[in-house]
GROMACS .gro file of C-alpha atoms in nm:
model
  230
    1UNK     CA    1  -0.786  -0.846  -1.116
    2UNK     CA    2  -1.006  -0.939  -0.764
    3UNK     CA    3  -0.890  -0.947  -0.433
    4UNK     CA    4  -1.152  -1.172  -0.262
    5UNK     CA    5  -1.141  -1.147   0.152
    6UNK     CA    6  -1.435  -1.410   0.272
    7UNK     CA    7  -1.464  -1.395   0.687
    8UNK     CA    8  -1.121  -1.336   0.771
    9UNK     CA    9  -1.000  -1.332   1.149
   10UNK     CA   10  -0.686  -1.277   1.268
   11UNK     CA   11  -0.572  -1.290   1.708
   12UNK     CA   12  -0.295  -1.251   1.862
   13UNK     CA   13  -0.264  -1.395   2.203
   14UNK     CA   14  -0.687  -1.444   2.210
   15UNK     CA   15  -0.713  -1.034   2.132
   16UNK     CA   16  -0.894  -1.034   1.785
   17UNK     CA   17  -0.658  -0.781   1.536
   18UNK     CA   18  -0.954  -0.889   1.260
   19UNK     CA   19  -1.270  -1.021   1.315
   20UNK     CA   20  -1.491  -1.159   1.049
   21UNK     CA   21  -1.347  -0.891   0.756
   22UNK     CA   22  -1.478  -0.960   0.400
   23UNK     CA   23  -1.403  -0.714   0.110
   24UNK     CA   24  -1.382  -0.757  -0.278
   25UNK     CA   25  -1.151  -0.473  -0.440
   26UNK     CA   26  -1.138  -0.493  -0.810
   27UNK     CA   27  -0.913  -0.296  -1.092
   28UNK     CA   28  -0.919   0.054  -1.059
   29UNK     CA   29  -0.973   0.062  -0.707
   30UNK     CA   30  -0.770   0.340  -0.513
   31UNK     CA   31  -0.882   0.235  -0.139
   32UNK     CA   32  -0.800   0.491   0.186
   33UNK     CA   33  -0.765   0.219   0.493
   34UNK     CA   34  -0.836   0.434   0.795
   35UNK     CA   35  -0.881   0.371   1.153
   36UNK     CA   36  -0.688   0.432   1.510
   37UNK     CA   37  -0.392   0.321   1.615
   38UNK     CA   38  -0.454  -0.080   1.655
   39UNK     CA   39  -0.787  -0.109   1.463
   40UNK     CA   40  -0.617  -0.345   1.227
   41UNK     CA   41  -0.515  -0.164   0.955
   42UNK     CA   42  -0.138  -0.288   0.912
   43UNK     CA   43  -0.242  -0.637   0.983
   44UNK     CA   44  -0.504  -0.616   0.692
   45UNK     CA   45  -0.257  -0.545   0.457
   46UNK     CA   46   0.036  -0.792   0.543
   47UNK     CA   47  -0.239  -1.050   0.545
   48UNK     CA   48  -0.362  -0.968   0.192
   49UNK     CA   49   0.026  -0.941   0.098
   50UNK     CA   50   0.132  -1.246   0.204
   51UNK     CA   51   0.319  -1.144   0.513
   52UNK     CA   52   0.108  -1.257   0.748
   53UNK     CA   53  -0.137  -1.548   0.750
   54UNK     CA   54  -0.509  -1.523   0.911
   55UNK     CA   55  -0.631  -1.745   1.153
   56UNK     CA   56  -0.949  -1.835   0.972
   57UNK     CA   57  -1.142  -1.716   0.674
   58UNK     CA   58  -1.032  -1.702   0.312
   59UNK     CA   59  -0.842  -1.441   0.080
   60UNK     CA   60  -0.838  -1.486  -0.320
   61UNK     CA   61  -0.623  -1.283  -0.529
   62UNK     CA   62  -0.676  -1.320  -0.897
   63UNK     CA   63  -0.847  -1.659  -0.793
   64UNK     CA   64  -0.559  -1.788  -0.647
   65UNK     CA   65  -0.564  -1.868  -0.293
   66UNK     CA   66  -0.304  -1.689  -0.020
   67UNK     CA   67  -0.237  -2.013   0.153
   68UNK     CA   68  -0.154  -2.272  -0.134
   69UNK     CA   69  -0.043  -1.946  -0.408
   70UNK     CA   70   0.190  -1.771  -0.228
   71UNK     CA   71   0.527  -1.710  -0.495
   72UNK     CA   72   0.274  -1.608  -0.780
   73UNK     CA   73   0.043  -1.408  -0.572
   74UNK     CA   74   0.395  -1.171  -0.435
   75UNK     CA   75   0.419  -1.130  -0.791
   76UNK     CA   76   0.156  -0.954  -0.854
   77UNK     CA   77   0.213  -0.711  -0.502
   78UNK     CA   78   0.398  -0.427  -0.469
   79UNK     CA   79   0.413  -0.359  -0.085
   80UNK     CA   80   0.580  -0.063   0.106
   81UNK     CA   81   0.604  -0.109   0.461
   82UNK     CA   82   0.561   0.178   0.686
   83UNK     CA   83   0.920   0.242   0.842
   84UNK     CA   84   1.055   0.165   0.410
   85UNK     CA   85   1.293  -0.028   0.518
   86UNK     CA   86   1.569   0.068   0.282
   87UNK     CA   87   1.978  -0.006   0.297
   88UNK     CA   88   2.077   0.322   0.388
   89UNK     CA   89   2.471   0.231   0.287
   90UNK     CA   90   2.393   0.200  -0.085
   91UNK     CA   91   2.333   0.439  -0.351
   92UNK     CA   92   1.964   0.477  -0.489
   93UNK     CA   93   2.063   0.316  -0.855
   94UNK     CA   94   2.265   0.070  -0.666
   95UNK     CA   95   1.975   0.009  -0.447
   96UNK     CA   96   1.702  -0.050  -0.726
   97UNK     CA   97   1.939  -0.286  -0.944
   98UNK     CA   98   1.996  -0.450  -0.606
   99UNK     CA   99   1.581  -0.504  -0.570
  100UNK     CA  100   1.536  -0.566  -0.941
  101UNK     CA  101   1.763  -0.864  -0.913
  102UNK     CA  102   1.561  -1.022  -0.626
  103UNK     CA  103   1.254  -0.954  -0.817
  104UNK     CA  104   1.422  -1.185  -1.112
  105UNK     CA  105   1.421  -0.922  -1.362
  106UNK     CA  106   1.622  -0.939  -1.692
  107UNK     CA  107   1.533  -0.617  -1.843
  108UNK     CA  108   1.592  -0.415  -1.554
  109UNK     CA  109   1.789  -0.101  -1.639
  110UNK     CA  110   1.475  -0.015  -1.879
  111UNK     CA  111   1.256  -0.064  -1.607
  112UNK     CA  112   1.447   0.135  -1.327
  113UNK     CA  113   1.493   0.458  -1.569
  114UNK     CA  114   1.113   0.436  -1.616
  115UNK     CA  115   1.014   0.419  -1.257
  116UNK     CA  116   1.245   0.662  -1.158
  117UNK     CA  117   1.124   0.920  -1.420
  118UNK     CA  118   0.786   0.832  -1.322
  119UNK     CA  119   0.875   0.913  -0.927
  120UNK     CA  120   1.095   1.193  -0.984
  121UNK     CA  121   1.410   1.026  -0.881
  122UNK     CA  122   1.673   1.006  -1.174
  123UNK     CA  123   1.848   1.323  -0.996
  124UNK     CA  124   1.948   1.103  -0.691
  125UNK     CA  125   2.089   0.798  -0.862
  126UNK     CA  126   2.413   0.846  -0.697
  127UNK     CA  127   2.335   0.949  -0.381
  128UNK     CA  128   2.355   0.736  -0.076
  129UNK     CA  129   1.985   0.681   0.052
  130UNK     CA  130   2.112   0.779   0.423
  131UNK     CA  131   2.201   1.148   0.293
  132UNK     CA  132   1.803   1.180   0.116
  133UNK     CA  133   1.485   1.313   0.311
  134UNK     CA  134   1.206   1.153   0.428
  135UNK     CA  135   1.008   1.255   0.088
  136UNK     CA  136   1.266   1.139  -0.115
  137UNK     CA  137   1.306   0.764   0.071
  138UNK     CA  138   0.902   0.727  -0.008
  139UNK     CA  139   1.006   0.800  -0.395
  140UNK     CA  140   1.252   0.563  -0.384
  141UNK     CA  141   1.058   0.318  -0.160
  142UNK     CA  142   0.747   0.318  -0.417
  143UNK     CA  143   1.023   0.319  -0.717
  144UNK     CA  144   1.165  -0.011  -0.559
  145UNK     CA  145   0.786  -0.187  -0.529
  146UNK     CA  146   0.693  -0.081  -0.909
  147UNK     CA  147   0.961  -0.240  -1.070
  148UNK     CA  148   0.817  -0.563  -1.150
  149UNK     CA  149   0.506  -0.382  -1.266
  150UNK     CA  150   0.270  -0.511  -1.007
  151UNK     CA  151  -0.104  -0.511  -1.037
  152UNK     CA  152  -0.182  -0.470  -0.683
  153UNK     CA  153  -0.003  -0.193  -0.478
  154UNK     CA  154  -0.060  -0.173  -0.092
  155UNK     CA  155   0.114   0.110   0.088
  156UNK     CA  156   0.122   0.111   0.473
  157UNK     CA  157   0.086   0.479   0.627
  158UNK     CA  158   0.333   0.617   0.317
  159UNK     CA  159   0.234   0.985   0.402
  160UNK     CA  160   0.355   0.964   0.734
  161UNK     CA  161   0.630   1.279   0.810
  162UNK     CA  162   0.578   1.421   0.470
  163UNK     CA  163   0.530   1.779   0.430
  164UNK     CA  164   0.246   1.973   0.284
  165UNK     CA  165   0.473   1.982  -0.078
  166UNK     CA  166   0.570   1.622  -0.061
  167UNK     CA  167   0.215   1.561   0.006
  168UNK     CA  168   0.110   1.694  -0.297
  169UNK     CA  169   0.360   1.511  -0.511
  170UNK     CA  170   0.217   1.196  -0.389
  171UNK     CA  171  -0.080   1.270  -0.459
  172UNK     CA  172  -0.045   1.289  -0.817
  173UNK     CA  173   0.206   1.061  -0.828
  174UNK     CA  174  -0.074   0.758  -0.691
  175UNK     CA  175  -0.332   0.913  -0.949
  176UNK     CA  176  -0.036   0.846  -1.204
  177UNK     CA  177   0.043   0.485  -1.154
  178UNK     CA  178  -0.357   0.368  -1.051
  179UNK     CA  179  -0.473   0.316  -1.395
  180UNK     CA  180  -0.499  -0.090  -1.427
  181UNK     CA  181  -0.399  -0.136  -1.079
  182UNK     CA  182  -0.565  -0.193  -0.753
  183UNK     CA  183  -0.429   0.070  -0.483
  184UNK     CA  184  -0.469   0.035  -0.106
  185UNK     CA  185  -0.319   0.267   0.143
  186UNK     CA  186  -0.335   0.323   0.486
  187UNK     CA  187  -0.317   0.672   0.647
  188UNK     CA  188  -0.337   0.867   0.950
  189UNK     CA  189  -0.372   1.174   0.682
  190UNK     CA  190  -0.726   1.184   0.636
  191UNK     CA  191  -0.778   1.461   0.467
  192UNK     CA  192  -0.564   1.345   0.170
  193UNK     CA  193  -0.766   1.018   0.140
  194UNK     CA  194  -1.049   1.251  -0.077
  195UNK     CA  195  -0.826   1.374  -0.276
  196UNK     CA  196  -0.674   1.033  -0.378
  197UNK     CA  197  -0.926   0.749  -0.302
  198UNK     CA  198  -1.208   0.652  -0.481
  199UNK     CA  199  -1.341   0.396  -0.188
  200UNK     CA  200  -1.302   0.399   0.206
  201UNK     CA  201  -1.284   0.111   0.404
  202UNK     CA  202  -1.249   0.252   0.829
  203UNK     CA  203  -1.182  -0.014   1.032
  204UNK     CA  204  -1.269  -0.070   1.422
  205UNK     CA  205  -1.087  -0.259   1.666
  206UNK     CA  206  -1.048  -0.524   1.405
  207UNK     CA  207  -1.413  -0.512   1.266
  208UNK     CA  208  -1.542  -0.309   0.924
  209UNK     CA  209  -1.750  -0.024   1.055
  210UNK     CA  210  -1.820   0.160   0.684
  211UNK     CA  211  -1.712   0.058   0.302
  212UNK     CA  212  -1.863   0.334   0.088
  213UNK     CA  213  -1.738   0.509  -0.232
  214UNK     CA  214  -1.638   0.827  -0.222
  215UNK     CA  215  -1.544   1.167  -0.394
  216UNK     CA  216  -1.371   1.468  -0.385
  217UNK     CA  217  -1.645   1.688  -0.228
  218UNK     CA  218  -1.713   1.400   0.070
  219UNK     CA  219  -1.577   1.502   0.441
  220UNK     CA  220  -1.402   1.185   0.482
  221UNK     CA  221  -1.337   1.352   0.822
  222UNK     CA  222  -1.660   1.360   0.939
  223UNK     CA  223  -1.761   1.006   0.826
  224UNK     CA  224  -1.470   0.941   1.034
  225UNK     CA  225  -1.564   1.099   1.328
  226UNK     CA  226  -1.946   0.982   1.308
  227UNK     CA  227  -1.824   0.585   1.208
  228UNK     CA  228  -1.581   0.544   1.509
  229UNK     CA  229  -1.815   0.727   1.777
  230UNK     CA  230  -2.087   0.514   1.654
   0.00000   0.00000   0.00000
């Protein structure tokens, strides 16, 4: 699995969101997408999810083109949006048979006590998703976009208003599912992306300023700070 972006630019109202952005992420990737507010980082990810088309340039995933492959590239995506947009007025079960049904599953009640071992969730099955926390809508959020097994997963700020435990628990919850899978994430937390991410992309105002493996003992923070002053 290759997600191919070749020169892609994206404007809104002649202000560039993305200008001339090529990447290649391959399996096993876990990529930390960090930048300010408005350096492109949500409009990166729609674009490679299908959400959003660029206004020039190329993106390939698995070989198959965005523009012409659209129904069997979604396939292959899980995507979690950064305000998880979830129907409050149902119960979580209710909620995931509800999304495993759009995704055209058969098997699906296999599949939903998997994923919700896997997340931690089988203890809120009844519950109605307005009376859970913040922690436990992510859960049920990343739950809902693993059902149909995806081989790419793209997660828009998903550690925003967690606590320090909750945190944790995602943590090792992303180091948990990424075997197999390309993982890309975009986070104000920066701190956590060391922890998690293998790779770094920071983007500028729309333009790639650093790509650059990483590790546990790298200060992502200072690359940070040195890469956006630069």
């Amino acid at each position: 699995m290759i997600i191919s972006i070749k020169n892609i630019s994206k404007s809104y109202d002649n202000i560039n969101a993305l200008l001339n952005v090529s990447l290649e992420f391959n399996e096993g990737d876990i990529i930390g997408l960090i930048g300010e507010n408005g350096a492109g980082k949500t409009t990166l990810l729609k674009i490679i999810s299908c959400l959003s088309r660029q206004s020039d340039g190329k993106v390939f995933i698995d070989k198959l083109d965005t523009e012409y492959d659209e129904y069997n590239i979604k396939s292959k995506i899980g995507y979690l949006a950064e305000d998880n947009p979830l129907y409050e007025e149902m119960k979580v079960k209710e909620y995931l048979i509800f999304t495993s049904k759009l995704y055209g599953l058969k098997n699906f009640k296999k599949q939903i006590n998997e994923y919700q071992k896997l997340t931690e969730i089988t203890d809120l099955s009844f519950r109605k998703i307005s009376e859970i926390s913040k922690g436990q809508k992510q859960r049920v959020g990343l739950c809902s976009c693993l059902l149909h097994e995806p081989k790419i997963l793209i997660l828009d700020e998903p550690t925003t208003g967690l606590d320090p435990k909750q945190l944790i628990h995602f943590r090792d919850l992303i180091k948990k599912i990424s075997k197999n899978k390309i993982i890309i994430f975009s986070t104000h937390t920066i701190n956590e992306v060391s922890k998690v991410c293998n790779r770094i992309v920071i983007l500028k105002k729309g333009i790639i300023k650093k790509d650059i493996s990483i590790n546990e003992t790298d200060s992502i923070e200072k690359i940070f700070e040195s890469t956006i002053e630069s």
